[in-house]
Amino acid sequence: MSDLLLLGIETTCDETAAAVVRRRQGGVGEILSNVVLSQVDDHAAYGGVVPEIAARAHVEVLDRVIERALAEAGVALRDLDGIAAAAGPGLIGGVIVGLTTAKAIALASGKALIAVNHLEAHALTARLTDGVGFPYLLLLVSGGHTQLVAVRGVGDYEKLGGTIDDAIGEAFDKTAKMLGLPYPGGPAVERAAQSGDPVRFSFPRPLAGRPEPDFSLSGLKTAVRVEALKIAPLSEKDVADLCASFQSAVVDMIADRVRLALRIMRERGEKPTALVLAGGVGANQAVRKILHKVATEGGTRLAVPPPELCTDNGAMIAWAGAERLALGRKDSLEFAPRARWPLEETAPVDEEQPA
Ligand code: KG4
Ligand code: ZN
């Protein structure tokens, strides 16, 4: 198998993104372009992503984003080996826009189509950026997802734990909204927490001590609301203390659950080559710091893709497409977009695609 050149398209949430990535014969990746157009401003007034607005925005800009990604990479459609698009999970309107566009390009250019699971793309990014080998433990923490996954190969994933209610990023966003901080909430809460007192409020650490590495955020969110109402009106110091105490509870919960997941892998005789952090919450410095410690204590290392590759982007889709194509996998033009698509249901690469 020679070098592979892939175009990747990402439209599952509120970023319209396209990128060109090369995968060299030996498995080393190189990003030739990575264009991300964020819709954050379109959704800010609503304090969250509005699906209908997101889908329309993807329609408006995707063509030009793809054009720019190809131009910046200095690549023409005929140079490509395949077109990869995130086919789910995500907001279905956006997924339809990206996947249909990819199908049209694949059909017109005669190139392979690779329908990529968005979560798989997050899972495999550290192989592009850090050359991480299998198996590894993935902590995926974004606005829509909170999962601990044992990654054993391309298409070989086991979800060890997940959230039983809100995603961690979502909890940051809701906490921010509750405290009058701007959207997206994660960076705003982290900034406020820097000057706050993390022990002023003792918020719960849900599910600590449970045998499965699952997460629960809704009790914590309620606890923040109750305390905030008790001391309202909130001063700037109150907001900072609430943020710091909230973030401290989240960090403790993450550390405890990740320790457990590492232990589970080891008890099964697996030696994780790394703990990989992915998703927007991976930008949080307190989360990174504790995970570095947890990984080292657990006899492994922390691998975190750079921030622009932790959040949604086209390069991760192109790379996941390249990893699949290198193993001989393509998808048919009939592949249907999926709002829901658990990582474990991602087609293994050594099996035939159902007709
Ligand atoms: O991966 P991402 O860009 O989009 C998806 O949700 O797929 O993640 C966005 C999420 C938002 O909930 C945002 O508040 C959170 O990541 N986030 C953070 C930080 N930066 C972004 N959460 C905590 N601390 C941060 N510094
Ligand atoms: Zn994502």
mmCIF file of C-alpha atoms and ligand atoms in Angstrom:
data_model
loop_
_atom_site.group_PDB
_atom_site.id
_atom_site.type_symbol
_atom_site.label_atom_id
_atom_site.label_comp_id
_atom_site.label_asym_id
_atom_site.label_seq_id
_atom_site.Cartn_x
_atom_site.Cartn_y
_atom_site.Cartn_z
ATOM 1 C CA MET A 1 0.000 0.000 0.000
ATOM 2 C CA SER A 2 1.470 3.327 -1.059
ATOM 3 C CA ASP A 3 0.934 6.765 0.457
ATOM 4 C CA LEU A 4 -2.708 7.757 0.838
ATOM 5 C CA LEU A 5 -4.153 11.235 0.395
ATOM 6 C CA LEU A 6 -7.554 11.886 1.965
ATOM 7 C CA LEU A 7 -10.014 14.766 2.095
ATOM 8 C CA GLY A 8 -11.934 14.813 5.391
ATOM 9 C CA ILE A 9 -15.277 16.534 6.015
ATOM 10 C CA GLU A 10 -16.757 17.247 9.460
ATOM 11 C CA THR A 11 -20.275 18.664 10.006
ATOM 12 C CA THR A 12 -21.753 16.716 12.934
ATOM 13 C CA CYS A 13 -22.087 19.642 15.326
ATOM 14 C CA ASP A 14 -21.294 23.343 15.114
ATOM 15 C CA GLU A 15 -17.999 23.343 13.216
ATOM 16 C CA THR A 16 -17.902 23.208 9.431
ATOM 17 C CA ALA A 17 -14.526 21.672 8.688
ATOM 18 C CA ALA A 18 -12.481 20.146 5.883
ATOM 19 C CA ALA A 19 -8.871 19.006 5.724
ATOM 20 C CA VAL A 20 -6.364 17.148 3.596
ATOM 21 C CA VAL A 21 -4.160 14.558 5.293
ATOM 22 C CA ARG A 22 -1.461 12.272 3.924
ATOM 23 C CA ARG A 23 -0.793 8.868 5.458
ATOM 24 C CA ARG A 24 2.611 7.577 4.525
ATOM 25 C CA GLN A 25 3.202 3.935 3.783
ATOM 26 C CA GLY A 26 4.692 3.292 7.225
ATOM 27 C CA GLY A 27 1.668 4.779 8.988
ATOM 28 C CA VAL A 28 3.013 8.256 9.694
ATOM 29 C CA GLY A 29 0.507 11.043 9.097
ATOM 30 C CA GLU A 30 0.905 14.601 7.876
ATOM 31 C CA ILE A 31 -1.721 17.346 7.860
ATOM 32 C CA LEU A 32 -1.562 19.344 4.615
ATOM 33 C CA SER A 33 -4.468 21.642 5.471
ATOM 34 C CA ASN A 34 -7.063 21.932 8.227
ATOM 35 C CA VAL A 35 -9.825 24.499 7.741
ATOM 36 C CA VAL A 36 -12.353 24.946 10.561
ATOM 37 C CA LEU A 37 -15.178 27.448 10.458
ATOM 38 C CA SER A 38 -16.827 27.679 13.852
ATOM 39 C CA GLN A 39 -20.484 28.638 14.198
ATOM 40 C CA VAL A 40 -20.032 29.640 17.849
ATOM 41 C CA ASP A 41 -21.280 33.182 17.176
ATOM 42 C CA ASP A 42 -24.434 31.867 15.460
ATOM 43 C CA HIS A 43 -25.404 29.874 18.551
ATOM 44 C CA ALA A 44 -24.070 32.085 21.368
ATOM 45 C CA ALA A 45 -27.347 33.973 21.831
ATOM 46 C CA TYR A 46 -29.110 30.657 22.565
ATOM 47 C CA GLY A 47 -26.491 29.344 25.030
ATOM 48 C CA GLY A 48 -26.133 26.136 23.025
ATOM 49 C CA VAL A 49 -26.155 24.653 19.535
ATOM 50 C CA VAL A 50 -29.464 25.029 17.661
ATOM 51 C CA PRO A 51 -29.668 22.067 15.212
ATOM 52 C CA GLU A 52 -31.656 23.874 12.500
ATOM 53 C CA ILE A 53 -29.306 26.863 12.520
ATOM 54 C CA ALA A 54 -26.292 24.522 12.439
ATOM 55 C CA ALA A 55 -27.544 22.560 9.417
ATOM 56 C CA ARG A 56 -28.288 25.727 7.438
ATOM 57 C CA ALA A 57 -24.873 27.167 8.281
ATOM 58 C CA HIS A 58 -23.138 23.988 7.064
ATOM 59 C CA VAL A 59 -25.031 24.227 3.754
ATOM 60 C CA GLU A 60 -23.956 27.838 3.343
ATOM 61 C CA VAL A 61 -20.228 27.412 3.877
ATOM 62 C CA LEU A 62 -19.178 23.792 3.314
ATOM 63 C CA ASP A 63 -18.361 24.150 -0.411
ATOM 64 C CA ARG A 64 -16.004 27.024 0.232
ATOM 65 C CA VAL A 65 -14.414 25.323 3.256
ATOM 66 C CA ILE A 66 -13.623 22.279 1.097
ATOM 67 C CA GLU A 67 -12.316 24.478 -1.712
ATOM 68 C CA ARG A 68 -10.009 26.231 0.745
ATOM 69 C CA ALA A 69 -8.759 22.974 2.283
ATOM 70 C CA LEU A 70 -7.803 21.663 -1.169
ATOM 71 C CA ALA A 71 -6.193 24.964 -2.190
ATOM 72 C CA GLU A 72 -4.165 25.296 1.020
ATOM 73 C CA ALA A 73 -2.922 21.724 0.601
ATOM 74 C CA GLY A 74 -2.100 22.388 -3.066
ATOM 75 C CA VAL A 75 -4.098 19.317 -3.990
ATOM 76 C CA ALA A 76 -6.624 18.661 -6.790
ATOM 77 C CA LEU A 77 -9.480 16.161 -6.517
ATOM 78 C CA ARG A 78 -7.688 13.816 -8.951
ATOM 79 C CA ASP A 79 -4.717 13.582 -6.536
ATOM 80 C CA LEU A 80 -6.895 12.158 -3.755
ATOM 81 C CA ASP A 81 -7.289 8.487 -2.860
ATOM 82 C CA GLY A 82 -10.501 8.956 -0.944
ATOM 83 C CA ILE A 83 -13.132 11.281 0.490
ATOM 84 C CA ALA A 84 -13.915 10.736 4.177
ATOM 85 C CA ALA A 85 -16.917 12.289 5.888
ATOM 86 C CA ALA A 86 -18.253 12.046 9.409
ATOM 87 C CA ALA A 87 -21.442 9.989 8.901
ATOM 88 C CA GLY A 88 -22.490 10.281 12.572
ATOM 89 C CA PRO A 89 -23.147 10.363 15.431
ATOM 90 C CA GLY A 90 -24.366 13.938 15.633
ATOM 91 C CA LEU A 91 -27.049 16.423 14.694
ATOM 92 C CA ILE A 92 -28.648 14.692 11.738
ATOM 93 C CA GLY A 93 -29.181 17.805 9.598
ATOM 94 C CA GLY A 94 -25.482 18.602 9.666
ATOM 95 C CA VAL A 95 -24.440 14.976 9.140
ATOM 96 C CA ILE A 96 -26.646 14.799 6.019
ATOM 97 C CA VAL A 97 -24.999 17.939 4.591
ATOM 98 C CA GLY A 98 -21.441 16.608 5.065
ATOM 99 C CA LEU A 99 -22.029 13.017 4.000
ATOM 100 C CA THR A 100 -24.101 13.954 0.933
ATOM 101 C CA THR A 101 -21.435 16.422 -0.169
ATOM 102 C CA ALA A 102 -18.760 13.736 0.255
ATOM 103 C CA LYS A 103 -20.814 11.258 -1.770
ATOM 104 C CA ALA A 104 -21.254 13.785 -4.575
ATOM 105 C CA ILE A 105 -17.512 14.481 -4.714
ATOM 106 C CA ALA A 106 -16.672 10.759 -4.546
ATOM 107 C CA LEU A 107 -19.121 9.986 -7.344
ATOM 108 C CA ALA A 108 -17.959 12.823 -9.577
ATOM 109 C CA SER A 109 -14.258 12.098 -9.057
ATOM 110 C CA GLY A 110 -14.453 8.298 -8.996
ATOM 111 C CA LYS A 111 -12.642 8.221 -5.636
ATOM 112 C CA ALA A 112 -13.401 5.992 -2.647
ATOM 113 C CA LEU A 113 -15.936 7.114 -0.026
ATOM 114 C CA ILE A 114 -15.153 6.411 3.629
ATOM 115 C CA ALA A 115 -18.025 6.977 6.077
ATOM 116 C CA VAL A 116 -16.292 7.766 9.347
ATOM 117 C CA ASN A 117 -17.691 7.492 12.863
ATOM 118 C CA HIS A 118 -17.001 10.876 14.484
ATOM 119 C CA LEU A 119 -16.068 9.175 17.760
ATOM 120 C CA GLU A 120 -13.647 6.859 15.986
ATOM 121 C CA ALA A 121 -11.987 9.930 14.478
ATOM 122 C CA HIS A 122 -11.500 11.419 17.971
ATOM 123 C CA ALA A 123 -10.213 8.016 19.122
ATOM 124 C CA LEU A 124 -7.581 7.705 16.379
ATOM 125 C CA THR A 125 -6.293 11.314 16.335
ATOM 126 C CA ALA A 126 -3.480 10.572 18.796
ATOM 127 C CA ARG A 127 -2.037 8.117 16.273
ATOM 128 C CA LEU A 128 -1.728 10.973 13.791
ATOM 129 C CA THR A 129 -0.273 13.464 16.269
ATOM 130 C CA ASP A 130 1.698 11.224 18.642
ATOM 131 C CA GLY A 131 2.076 7.927 16.779
ATOM 132 C CA VAL A 132 0.401 6.130 19.707
ATOM 133 C CA GLY A 133 0.343 2.320 19.347
ATOM 134 C CA PHE A 134 -2.451 -0.106 20.343
ATOM 135 C CA PRO A 135 -3.851 -0.747 22.880
ATOM 136 C CA TYR A 136 -4.581 2.524 24.644
ATOM 137 C CA LEU A 137 -7.186 4.058 26.893
ATOM 138 C CA LEU A 138 -9.161 6.933 25.427
ATOM 139 C CA LEU A 139 -10.950 9.528 27.530
ATOM 140 C CA LEU A 140 -13.263 11.395 25.191
ATOM 141 C CA VAL A 141 -14.759 14.439 26.879
ATOM 142 C CA SER A 142 -16.680 16.955 24.776
ATOM 143 C CA GLY A 143 -19.967 18.827 24.753
ATOM 144 C CA GLY A 144 -21.791 15.790 23.423
ATOM 145 C CA HIS A 145 -19.716 12.840 24.647
ATOM 146 C CA THR A 146 -18.120 11.470 27.796
ATOM 147 C CA GLN A 147 -16.611 8.023 27.340
ATOM 148 C CA LEU A 148 -13.750 5.822 28.419
ATOM 149 C CA VAL A 149 -12.805 3.468 25.607
ATOM 150 C CA ALA A 150 -10.256 0.693 25.295
ATOM 151 C CA VAL A 151 -8.844 1.151 21.790
ATOM 152 C CA ARG A 152 -7.314 -2.102 20.545
ATOM 153 C CA GLY A 153 -7.135 -1.516 16.802
ATOM 154 C CA VAL A 154 -8.832 0.322 13.958
ATOM 155 C CA GLY A 155 -12.468 -0.749 14.330
ATOM 156 C CA ASP A 156 -11.794 -2.542 17.618
ATOM 157 C CA TYR A 157 -13.221 -0.500 20.488
ATOM 158 C CA GLU A 158 -14.720 -1.352 23.856
ATOM 159 C CA LYS A 159 -16.568 1.289 25.811
ATOM 160 C CA LEU A 160 -15.571 0.766 29.429
ATOM 161 C CA GLY A 161 -17.693 3.590 30.813
ATOM 162 C CA GLY A 162 -19.761 6.606 29.888
ATOM 163 C CA THR A 163 -22.045 9.214 31.334
ATOM 164 C CA ILE A 164 -25.414 8.185 32.642
ATOM 165 C CA ASP A 165 -26.802 11.718 32.182
ATOM 166 C CA ASP A 166 -25.035 14.876 30.924
ATOM 167 C CA ALA A 167 -21.735 15.044 29.061
ATOM 168 C CA ILE A 168 -18.926 16.795 30.965
ATOM 169 C CA GLY A 169 -18.648 19.644 28.434
ATOM 170 C CA GLU A 170 -22.412 20.064 28.645
ATOM 171 C CA ALA A 171 -22.139 20.357 32.439
ATOM 172 C CA PHE A 172 -19.533 23.113 32.007
ATOM 173 C CA ASP A 173 -21.846 24.858 29.528
ATOM 174 C CA LYS A 174 -24.916 24.583 31.782
ATOM 175 C CA THR A 175 -22.967 25.737 34.845
ATOM 176 C CA ALA A 176 -21.715 28.752 32.898
ATOM 177 C CA LYS A 177 -25.220 29.634 31.747
ATOM 178 C CA MET A 178 -26.536 29.299 35.300
ATOM 179 C CA LEU A 179 -23.836 31.673 36.595
ATOM 180 C CA GLY A 180 -24.278 34.219 33.805
ATOM 181 C CA LEU A 181 -21.006 33.366 32.052
ATOM 182 C CA PRO A 182 -20.708 33.391 28.239
ATOM 183 C CA TYR A 183 -21.059 30.437 25.842
ATOM 184 C CA PRO A 184 -19.193 28.129 25.306
ATOM 185 C CA GLY A 185 -19.054 27.624 29.042
ATOM 186 C CA GLY A 186 -15.918 25.497 29.432
ATOM 187 C CA PRO A 187 -13.312 28.186 28.814
ATOM 188 C CA ALA A 188 -15.381 30.748 30.784
ATOM 189 C CA VAL A 189 -15.714 28.477 33.825
ATOM 190 C CA GLU A 190 -12.008 27.601 33.701
ATOM 191 C CA ARG A 191 -11.069 31.288 33.541
ATOM 192 C CA ALA A 192 -13.335 32.192 36.470
ATOM 193 C CA ALA A 193 -12.080 29.187 38.468
ATOM 194 C CA GLN A 194 -8.497 30.465 38.301
ATOM 195 C CA SER A 195 -9.217 33.145 40.899
ATOM 196 C CA GLY A 196 -11.717 31.058 42.886
ATOM 197 C CA ASP A 197 -11.577 28.965 46.046
ATOM 198 C CA PRO A 198 -11.984 25.265 45.139
ATOM 199 C CA VAL A 199 -12.916 24.220 48.700
ATOM 200 C CA ARG A 200 -15.466 26.918 49.566
ATOM 201 C CA PHE A 201 -18.298 24.634 48.415
ATOM 202 C CA SER A 202 -18.095 20.888 48.882
ATOM 203 C CA PHE A 203 -19.911 19.529 45.870
ATOM 204 C CA PRO A 204 -20.651 15.795 45.444
ATOM 205 C CA ARG A 205 -18.296 13.408 43.618
ATOM 206 C CA PRO A 206 -20.966 11.184 42.011
ATOM 207 C CA LEU A 207 -20.391 7.454 41.479
ATOM 208 C CA ALA A 208 -17.016 7.416 43.267
ATOM 209 C CA GLY A 209 -16.211 3.865 44.363
ATOM 210 C CA ARG A 210 -18.539 2.238 41.804
ATOM 211 C CA PRO A 211 -17.043 -0.763 39.965
ATOM 212 C CA GLU A 212 -17.805 0.616 36.473
ATOM 213 C CA PRO A 213 -15.967 3.749 35.312
ATOM 214 C CA ASP A 214 -19.181 5.679 34.594
ATOM 215 C CA PHE A 215 -19.857 9.395 35.041
ATOM 216 C CA SER A 216 -22.831 11.349 36.348
ATOM 217 C CA LEU A 217 -23.069 15.112 36.196
ATOM 218 C CA SER A 218 -26.674 16.028 36.883
ATOM 219 C CA GLY A 219 -26.423 15.852 40.704
ATOM 220 C CA LEU A 220 -23.378 18.088 40.606
ATOM 221 C CA LYS A 221 -25.152 20.569 38.368
ATOM 222 C CA THR A 222 -28.121 20.673 40.767
ATOM 223 C CA ALA A 223 -25.787 21.145 43.728
ATOM 224 C CA VAL A 224 -24.218 24.179 42.036
ATOM 225 C CA ARG A 225 -27.666 25.643 41.373
ATOM 226 C CA VAL A 226 -28.793 25.113 44.979
ATOM 227 C CA GLU A 227 -25.683 26.809 46.401
ATOM 228 C CA ALA A 228 -25.920 29.651 43.864
ATOM 229 C CA LEU A 229 -29.558 30.311 44.787
ATOM 230 C CA LYS A 230 -28.705 30.253 48.504
ATOM 231 C CA ILE A 231 -26.142 33.046 48.225
ATOM 232 C CA ALA A 232 -27.730 35.080 45.381
ATOM 233 C CA PRO A 233 -27.177 37.786 44.259
ATOM 234 C CA LEU A 234 -23.763 36.495 43.251
ATOM 235 C CA SER A 235 -20.661 38.638 43.488
ATOM 236 C CA GLU A 236 -17.752 38.083 41.103
ATOM 237 C CA LYS A 237 -15.984 36.265 43.942
ATOM 238 C CA ASP A 238 -18.992 33.974 44.494
ATOM 239 C CA VAL A 239 -19.027 33.054 40.801
ATOM 240 C CA ALA A 240 -15.275 32.351 40.861
ATOM 241 C CA ASP A 241 -15.615 30.165 43.974
ATOM 242 C CA LEU A 242 -18.578 28.254 42.528
ATOM 243 C CA CYS A 243 -16.624 27.649 39.303
ATOM 244 C CA ALA A 244 -13.484 26.558 41.156
ATOM 245 C CA SER A 245 -15.444 24.193 43.424
ATOM 246 C CA PHE A 246 -17.388 22.779 40.456
ATOM 247 C CA GLN A 247 -14.219 22.255 38.407
ATOM 248 C CA SER A 248 -12.506 20.622 41.357
ATOM 249 C CA ALA A 249 -15.364 18.099 41.691
ATOM 250 C CA VAL A 250 -15.211 17.339 37.954
ATOM 251 C CA VAL A 251 -11.434 16.887 38.075
ATOM 252 C CA ASP A 252 -11.716 14.496 41.054
ATOM 253 C CA MET A 253 -14.414 12.504 39.294
ATOM 254 C CA ILE A 254 -12.365 12.234 36.089
ATOM 255 C CA ALA A 255 -9.228 11.150 37.990
ATOM 256 C CA ASP A 256 -11.102 8.484 39.944
ATOM 257 C CA ARG A 257 -12.855 7.035 36.857
ATOM 258 C CA VAL A 258 -9.701 7.031 34.710
ATOM 259 C CA ARG A 259 -7.687 5.284 37.462
ATOM 260 C CA LEU A 260 -10.374 2.622 37.539
ATOM 261 C CA ALA A 261 -10.426 2.179 33.740
ATOM 262 C CA LEU A 262 -6.609 1.812 33.645
ATOM 263 C CA ARG A 263 -6.876 -0.796 36.387
ATOM 264 C CA ILE A 264 -9.571 -2.685 34.447
ATOM 265 C CA MET A 265 -7.353 -2.846 31.353
ATOM 266 C CA ARG A 266 -4.381 -4.018 33.368
ATOM 267 C CA GLU A 267 -6.440 -6.684 35.165
ATOM 268 C CA ARG A 268 -7.331 -8.042 31.738
ATOM 269 C CA GLY A 269 -3.657 -8.389 30.918
ATOM 270 C CA GLU A 270 -3.540 -5.328 28.666
ATOM 271 C CA LYS A 271 -0.783 -2.757 28.931
ATOM 272 C CA PRO A 272 -2.059 0.585 27.643
ATOM 273 C CA THR A 273 0.669 2.395 25.693
ATOM 274 C CA ALA A 274 -0.966 5.709 26.608
ATOM 275 C CA LEU A 275 -3.887 7.496 28.143
ATOM 276 C CA VAL A 276 -5.269 9.597 25.293
ATOM 277 C CA LEU A 277 -7.313 12.694 26.034
ATOM 278 C CA ALA A 278 -9.641 13.980 23.310
ATOM 279 C CA GLY A 279 -12.590 16.345 22.957
ATOM 280 C CA GLY A 280 -13.077 20.008 23.801
ATOM 281 C CA VAL A 281 -12.811 19.535 27.586
ATOM 282 C CA GLY A 282 -9.256 18.313 26.913
ATOM 283 C CA ALA A 283 -8.351 21.989 26.576
ATOM 284 C CA ASN A 284 -8.892 22.410 30.326
ATOM 285 C CA GLN A 285 -5.550 22.798 32.116
ATOM 286 C CA ALA A 286 -6.748 21.371 35.452
ATOM 287 C CA VAL A 287 -8.041 18.262 33.666
ATOM 288 C CA ARG A 288 -4.750 17.877 31.787
ATOM 289 C CA LYS A 289 -2.699 18.283 34.941
ATOM 290 C CA ILE A 290 -4.518 15.598 36.924
ATOM 291 C CA LEU A 291 -4.529 13.183 33.979
ATOM 292 C CA HIS A 292 -0.789 13.574 33.544
ATOM 293 C CA LYS A 293 -0.425 12.498 37.170
ATOM 294 C CA VAL A 294 -2.930 9.633 36.879
ATOM 295 C CA ALA A 295 -1.254 8.313 33.716
ATOM 296 C CA THR A 296 2.232 8.425 35.205
ATOM 297 C CA GLU A 297 1.100 6.751 38.428
ATOM 298 C CA GLY A 298 -0.662 4.134 36.319
ATOM 299 C CA GLY A 299 2.593 3.250 34.539
ATOM 300 C CA THR A 300 1.691 4.885 31.234
ATOM 301 C CA ARG A 301 1.834 8.360 29.681
ATOM 302 C CA LEU A 302 -0.658 11.045 28.784
ATOM 303 C CA ALA A 303 -1.015 11.862 25.090
ATOM 304 C CA VAL A 304 -3.054 14.926 24.214
ATOM 305 C CA PRO A 305 -3.424 16.108 20.640
ATOM 306 C CA PRO A 306 -2.942 19.895 20.251
ATOM 307 C CA PRO A 307 -6.106 21.890 21.150
ATOM 308 C CA GLU A 308 -7.168 22.462 17.529
ATOM 309 C CA LEU A 309 -7.163 18.691 16.991
ATOM 310 C CA CYS A 310 -8.912 17.919 20.321
ATOM 311 C CA THR A 311 -11.982 19.874 19.233
ATOM 312 C CA ASP A 312 -13.948 18.964 16.113
ATOM 313 C CA ASN A 313 -11.950 19.243 12.893
ATOM 314 C CA GLY A 314 -11.615 17.753 9.419
ATOM 315 C CA ALA A 315 -8.078 16.380 9.859
ATOM 316 C CA MET A 316 -9.269 13.752 12.329
ATOM 317 C CA ILE A 317 -11.939 12.602 9.857
ATOM 318 C CA ALA A 318 -9.413 12.442 6.999
ATOM 319 C CA TRP A 319 -6.981 10.523 9.207
ATOM 320 C CA ALA A 320 -9.599 7.984 10.368
ATOM 321 C CA GLY A 321 -10.549 7.564 6.703
ATOM 322 C CA ALA A 322 -6.908 6.959 5.819
ATOM 323 C CA GLU A 323 -6.489 4.384 8.593
ATOM 324 C CA ARG A 324 -9.543 2.518 7.283
ATOM 325 C CA LEU A 325 -8.570 2.807 3.625
ATOM 326 C CA ALA A 326 -5.059 1.544 4.421
ATOM 327 C CA LEU A 327 -6.729 -1.629 5.703
ATOM 328 C CA GLY A 328 -8.821 -1.923 2.572
ATOM 329 C CA ARG A 329 -12.102 -0.516 3.851
ATOM 330 C CA LYS A 330 -14.394 1.663 1.762
ATOM 331 C CA ASP A 331 -18.093 2.401 1.998
ATOM 332 C CA SER A 332 -20.830 2.394 -0.588
ATOM 333 C CA LEU A 333 -22.718 5.481 -1.739
ATOM 334 C CA GLU A 334 -25.774 4.009 -0.007
ATOM 335 C CA PHE A 335 -24.266 4.538 3.457
ATOM 336 C CA ALA A 336 -26.997 6.231 5.510
ATOM 337 C CA PRO A 337 -26.246 9.133 7.890
ATOM 338 C CA ARG A 338 -26.627 8.177 11.543
ATOM 339 C CA ALA A 339 -27.756 10.414 14.410
ATOM 340 C CA ARG A 340 -26.814 7.677 16.845
ATOM 341 C CA TRP A 341 -23.779 5.457 16.228
ATOM 342 C CA PRO A 342 -22.043 3.872 19.220
ATOM 343 C CA LEU A 343 -18.320 3.386 18.745
ATOM 344 C CA GLU A 344 -18.627 -0.335 19.345
ATOM 345 C CA GLU A 345 -20.930 -0.615 16.329
ATOM 346 C CA THR A 346 -18.255 0.795 14.041
ATOM 347 C CA ALA A 347 -17.596 -1.826 11.382
ATOM 348 C CA PRO A 348 -14.437 -3.812 12.069
ATOM 349 C CA VAL A 349 -11.943 -3.479 9.245
ATOM 350 C CA ASP A 350 -11.551 -7.201 8.611
ATOM 351 C CA GLU A 351 -15.224 -7.796 7.856
ATOM 352 C CA GLU A 352 -17.235 -7.262 4.711
ATOM 353 C CA GLN A 353 -19.483 -4.204 4.680
ATOM 354 C CA PRO A 354 -23.113 -5.340 4.681
ATOM 355 C CA ALA A 355 -24.704 -4.749 1.269
HETATM 356 O O1 KG4 B 1 -15.152 18.634 21.180
HETATM 357 P P1 KG4 B 1 -15.896 19.924 21.214
HETATM 358 O O2 KG4 B 1 -15.288 21.117 20.548
HETATM 359 O O3 KG4 B 1 -17.294 19.792 20.534
HETATM 360 C C1 KG4 B 1 -18.176 18.763 20.792
HETATM 361 O O4 KG4 B 1 -18.888 18.853 21.801
HETATM 362 O O5 KG4 B 1 -18.181 17.799 19.976
HETATM 363 O O6 KG4 B 1 -16.207 20.232 22.730
HETATM 364 C C2 KG4 B 1 -16.871 21.401 23.125
HETATM 365 C C3 KG4 B 1 -17.090 21.323 24.609
HETATM 366 C C4 KG4 B 1 -18.005 22.422 25.122
HETATM 367 O O7 KG4 B 1 -18.947 21.855 25.999
HETATM 368 C C5 KG4 B 1 -17.030 23.336 25.861
HETATM 369 O O8 KG4 B 1 -17.628 24.035 26.936
HETATM 370 C C6 KG4 B 1 -15.986 22.360 26.354
HETATM 371 O O9 KG4 B 1 -15.838 21.435 25.294
HETATM 372 N N1 KG4 B 1 -14.724 23.018 26.638
HETATM 373 C C7 KG4 B 1 -14.161 23.089 27.851
HETATM 374 C C8 KG4 B 1 -12.999 23.903 27.732
HETATM 375 N N2 KG4 B 1 -12.901 24.277 26.428
HETATM 376 C C9 KG4 B 1 -13.956 23.729 25.779
HETATM 377 N N3 KG4 B 1 -14.532 22.550 29.023
HETATM 378 C C10 KG4 B 1 -13.755 22.805 30.090
HETATM 379 N N4 KG4 B 1 -12.648 23.591 30.051
HETATM 380 C C11 KG4 B 1 -12.237 24.140 28.903
HETATM 381 N N5 KG4 B 1 -11.139 24.910 28.869
HETATM 382 ZN ZN ZN B 2 -16.407 15.829 18.636
#
